[in-house]
């Protein structure tokens, strides 16, 4: 079984494990007298949505559409559920498948043994008030949305406004994309021109990302396209890995094409054709034919919320190879040069959330395990110091420590305990993490966009 097939098998393994799954029918179409049903599997990611034949539907157990019941208001009068307009629920059928205390941010921390089983522990000074949890760490939550404004920002945010979802945007509209030597199966809807959505394959130039209707159109384009790398400035190169910085205003066509491609694999971000407020950092892999796109992240030129990433994506052929963490690490290296702490724009996708949690955990554990005692005393460190060293925002540092379940309250002190299991697991993970950013290879000069009349 090849790598590409293995990836799709892993994503759909749950279908093979369960004989039936509850699904919502979103659309029906007729092809040569045969009906196909587009279904969304309840409680599963939309990238698993698919067209199925009626043989896979259990039509004996249909849940027909019904209006949601109105709930009483505070005054006891009937009314709609707050924030949820009355709407119809789509028909559903069964488908046969193929609370820990938070340490003070400024209190120094010291090594402290716990029950003799811990190799290292960090304790914060007592006498500080508890701080409420700033970021949710529910592993099952696909949207890390704690602390996120109820409405998307109007200043360049790429967060999707879910209230404008309709059946069209909930359905995948591109069957297949050919990009260089790879064929990609999109996960989500992307607003490519409607006349292209009926094609069996959409052909993209892997260097300028321009799309074409056929292989002949692509071949004709390649005779004219002189790009062999993304437009913009190359700001990092080590071995075969390079990063290019692209201004969304100066390279509008490329940036828009990049957003269209990325939307095929990002569900929680919406696409704005006005790319002027954004910078795009594209990671490439070099060979004799040119610089091939691996992934990218975008960031606002000016962010009042300290966002250092708006969208981030590793293309499917390059996933599970360490490139995702490399993109995240690069975004924080840029923040270090800028002298800022940063955080990704929420909500994160399910895969993005896993990648960030893994990166935050490894980075913070690396700092804690590197602490050395002086004059026989326990080494001390604060949340603020961890944030300054790593450029990870304080709220993300705290939520990561909570997620790792390291924080305990012991004899009037906040204790961060690194157990043998945590330490051993971290050391094994770091042995597998072969790709790292070398700050010496970064040639980046931040710009003060606030002093510019126009971007």
CSV table of N, CA and C in Angstrom, one decimal, residues 282-346:
chain,number,residue,atom,x,y,z
A,282,UNK,N,5.8,31.0,2.5
A,282,UNK,CA,5.6,29.7,1.8
A,282,UNK,C,6.9,28.9,2.0
A,283,UNK,N,6.7,27.7,2.5
A,283,UNK,CA,7.9,26.8,2.6
A,283,UNK,C,7.9,25.9,1.4
A,284,UNK,N,9.1,25.7,0.9
A,284,UNK,CA,9.3,24.9,-0.4
A,284,UNK,C,10.5,23.9,-0.2
A,285,UNK,N,10.4,22.9,-1.0
A,285,UNK,CA,11.5,21.9,-1.1
A,285,UNK,C,12.1,22.0,-2.4
A,286,UNK,N,13.5,22.1,-2.5
A,286,UNK,CA,14.2,22.3,-3.7
A,286,UNK,C,14.7,21.0,-4.3
A,287,UNK,N,14.6,20.9,-5.7
A,287,UNK,CA,15.2,19.9,-6.5
A,287,UNK,C,15.6,20.5,-7.8
A,288,UNK,N,16.1,19.7,-8.7
A,288,UNK,CA,16.6,20.2,-10.0
A,288,UNK,C,15.6,20.9,-10.8
A,289,UNK,N,14.3,20.7,-10.5
A,289,UNK,CA,13.2,21.3,-11.3
A,289,UNK,C,12.7,22.6,-10.8
A,290,UNK,N,13.1,22.9,-9.5
A,290,UNK,CA,12.7,24.1,-8.9
A,290,UNK,C,12.3,24.0,-7.4
A,291,UNK,N,11.6,25.0,-6.9
A,291,UNK,CA,11.2,25.0,-5.5
A,291,UNK,C,9.7,24.6,-5.4
A,292,UNK,N,9.4,23.5,-4.9
A,292,UNK,CA,8.1,22.9,-4.8
A,292,UNK,C,7.4,23.3,-3.5
A,293,UNK,N,6.2,23.8,-3.6
A,293,UNK,CA,5.5,24.2,-2.4
A,293,UNK,C,5.1,23.0,-1.5
A,294,UNK,N,5.5,23.2,-0.2
A,294,UNK,CA,5.2,22.2,0.8
A,294,UNK,C,4.0,22.6,1.7
A,295,UNK,N,4.0,23.9,2.1
A,295,UNK,CA,3.0,24.4,3.0
A,295,UNK,C,3.2,25.9,3.1
A,296,UNK,N,2.4,26.5,3.9
A,296,UNK,CA,2.6,28.0,4.1
A,296,UNK,C,1.8,28.4,5.4
A,297,UNK,N,2.1,29.6,5.8
A,297,UNK,CA,1.2,30.3,6.8
A,297,UNK,C,1.2,31.7,6.4
A,298,UNK,N,0.1,32.4,6.8
A,298,UNK,CA,-0.1,33.8,6.5
A,298,UNK,C,-0.3,34.5,7.9
A,299,UNK,N,0.0,35.8,7.9
A,299,UNK,CA,-0.1,36.6,9.1
A,299,UNK,C,-0.5,38.0,8.7
A,300,UNK,N,-1.2,38.7,9.6
A,300,UNK,CA,-1.5,40.1,9.3
A,300,UNK,C,-0.3,41.0,9.4
A,301,UNK,N,-0.3,42.0,8.6
A,301,UNK,CA,0.8,43.0,8.7
A,301,UNK,C,0.7,43.7,10.0
A,302,UNK,N,-0.5,44.0,10.5
A,302,UNK,CA,-0.7,44.6,11.8
A,302,UNK,C,-1.8,43.8,12.5
A,303,UNK,N,-1.5,43.3,13.7
A,303,UNK,CA,-2.4,42.6,14.5
A,303,UNK,C,-2.5,43.1,15.9
A,304,UNK,N,-3.7,43.6,16.3
A,304,UNK,CA,-3.8,44.2,17.6
A,304,UNK,C,-4.0,43.1,18.7
A,305,UNK,N,-4.2,41.8,18.2
A,305,UNK,CA,-4.4,40.7,19.2
A,305,UNK,C,-3.1,39.8,19.3
A,306,UNK,N,-2.0,40.3,18.7
A,306,UNK,CA,-0.7,39.5,18.8
A,306,UNK,C,-0.8,38.2,18.0
A,307,UNK,N,-1.6,38.1,17.0
A,307,UNK,CA,-1.6,36.9,16.2
A,307,UNK,C,-0.4,36.9,15.3
A,308,UNK,N,0.4,35.8,15.3
A,308,UNK,CA,1.5,35.7,14.4
A,308,UNK,C,1.2,34.7,13.3
A,309,UNK,N,0.0,34.1,13.3
A,309,UNK,CA,-0.4,33.2,12.2
A,309,UNK,C,-1.9,33.4,12.0
A,310,UNK,N,-2.3,33.6,10.8
A,310,UNK,CA,-3.8,33.7,10.5
A,310,UNK,C,-4.2,32.3,10.0
A,311,UNK,N,-3.6,31.8,8.9
A,311,UNK,CA,-3.9,30.5,8.4
A,311,UNK,C,-2.5,29.7,8.3
A,312,UNK,N,-2.6,28.4,8.5
A,312,UNK,CA,-1.4,27.6,8.4
A,312,UNK,C,-1.8,26.2,7.8
A,313,UNK,N,-1.0,25.8,6.9
A,313,UNK,CA,-1.3,24.5,6.2
A,313,UNK,C,-0.1,23.8,5.7
A,314,UNK,N,-0.1,22.5,5.9
A,314,UNK,CA,0.9,21.6,5.2
A,314,UNK,C,0.1,20.8,4.2
A,315,UNK,N,0.5,20.8,3.0
A,315,UNK,CA,-0.3,20.1,1.9
A,315,UNK,C,-0.3,18.6,2.2
A,316,UNK,N,-1.4,17.9,2.0
A,316,UNK,CA,-1.5,16.5,2.3
A,316,UNK,C,-0.3,15.6,1.9
A,317,UNK,N,0.3,15.7,0.8
A,317,UNK,CA,1.5,14.8,0.5
A,317,UNK,C,2.6,15.0,1.4
A,318,UNK,N,2.7,16.1,2.1
A,318,UNK,CA,3.9,16.4,3.0
A,318,UNK,C,3.5,16.3,4.5
A,319,UNK,N,2.3,15.9,4.8
A,319,UNK,CA,1.9,15.8,6.2
A,319,UNK,C,2.5,14.5,6.8
A,320,UNK,N,2.6,14.6,8.2
A,320,UNK,CA,3.2,13.5,9.0
A,320,UNK,C,4.7,13.3,8.7
A,321,UNK,N,5.3,14.4,8.3
A,321,UNK,CA,6.8,14.3,8.1
A,321,UNK,C,7.5,15.4,8.8
A,322,UNK,N,6.9,16.1,9.8
A,322,UNK,CA,7.5,17.1,10.6
A,322,UNK,C,7.5,18.5,10.0
A,323,UNK,N,6.9,18.7,8.8
A,323,UNK,CA,6.8,20.0,8.2
A,323,UNK,C,5.9,20.9,8.9
A,324,UNK,N,4.8,20.4,9.5
A,324,UNK,CA,3.9,21.2,10.3
A,324,UNK,C,4.5,21.9,11.4
A,325,UNK,N,5.3,21.2,12.2
A,325,UNK,CA,6.0,21.8,13.4
A,325,UNK,C,7.1,22.8,12.9
A,326,UNK,N,7.7,22.5,11.7
A,326,UNK,CA,8.7,23.4,11.2
A,326,UNK,C,8.0,24.7,10.8
A,327,UNK,N,6.8,24.7,10.2
A,327,UNK,CA,6.1,25.9,9.9
A,327,UNK,C,5.8,26.7,11.2
A,328,UNK,N,5.3,26.0,12.2
A,328,UNK,CA,5.0,26.7,13.5
A,328,UNK,C,6.3,27.3,14.1
A,329,UNK,N,7.4,26.5,14.1
A,329,UNK,CA,8.6,27.0,14.7
A,329,UNK,C,9.1,28.2,14.0
A,330,UNK,N,9.0,28.2,12.6
A,330,UNK,CA,9.4,29.4,11.8
A,330,UNK,C,8.6,30.6,12.2
A,331,UNK,N,7.3,30.4,12.4
A,331,UNK,CA,6.4,31.6,12.8
A,331,UNK,C,6.9,32.2,14.1
A,332,UNK,N,7.3,31.4,15.1
A,332,UNK,CA,7.8,31.9,16.3
A,332,UNK,C,9.2,32.5,16.2
A,333,UNK,N,10.0,32.0,15.3
A,333,UNK,CA,11.3,32.6,15.0
A,333,UNK,C,11.2,34.0,14.5
A,334,UNK,N,10.2,34.2,13.7
A,334,UNK,CA,9.9,35.6,13.2
A,334,UNK,C,9.4,36.5,14.3
A,335,UNK,N,8.6,35.9,15.3
A,335,UNK,CA,8.2,36.7,16.4
A,335,UNK,C,9.4,37.1,17.3
A,336,UNK,N,10.3,36.2,17.4
A,336,UNK,CA,11.5,36.5,18.2
A,336,UNK,C,12.3,37.6,17.6
A,337,UNK,N,12.5,37.6,16.3
A,337,UNK,CA,13.2,38.7,15.6
A,337,UNK,C,12.4,40.0,15.8
A,338,UNK,N,11.1,39.9,15.8
A,338,UNK,CA,10.2,41.1,16.0
A,338,UNK,C,10.2,41.6,17.4
A,339,UNK,N,10.7,40.7,18.4
A,339,UNK,CA,10.6,41.1,19.8
A,339,UNK,C,9.2,41.0,20.4
A,340,UNK,N,8.4,40.1,19.9
A,340,UNK,CA,7.0,40.0,20.3
A,340,UNK,C,6.7,38.6,20.7
A,341,UNK,N,5.6,38.4,21.5
A,341,UNK,CA,5.1,37.1,21.7
A,341,UNK,C,3.9,37.0,20.8
A,342,UNK,N,3.6,35.7,20.3
A,342,UNK,CA,2.6,35.5,19.4
A,342,UNK,C,1.7,34.3,19.7
A,343,UNK,N,0.6,34.3,19.0
A,343,UNK,CA,-0.3,33.1,19.1
A,343,UNK,C,-1.1,33.0,17.8
A,344,UNK,N,-1.5,31.8,17.4
A,344,UNK,CA,-2.3,31.6,16.2
A,344,UNK,C,-3.7,32.1,16.3
A,345,UNK,N,-4.3,32.6,15.2
A,345,UNK,CA,-5.7,33.0,15.3
A,345,UNK,C,-6.6,31.8,15.5
A,346,UNK,N,-7.5,32.0,16.4
A,346,UNK,CA,-8.5,30.9,16.7
A,346,UNK,C,-9.8,31.1,15.9
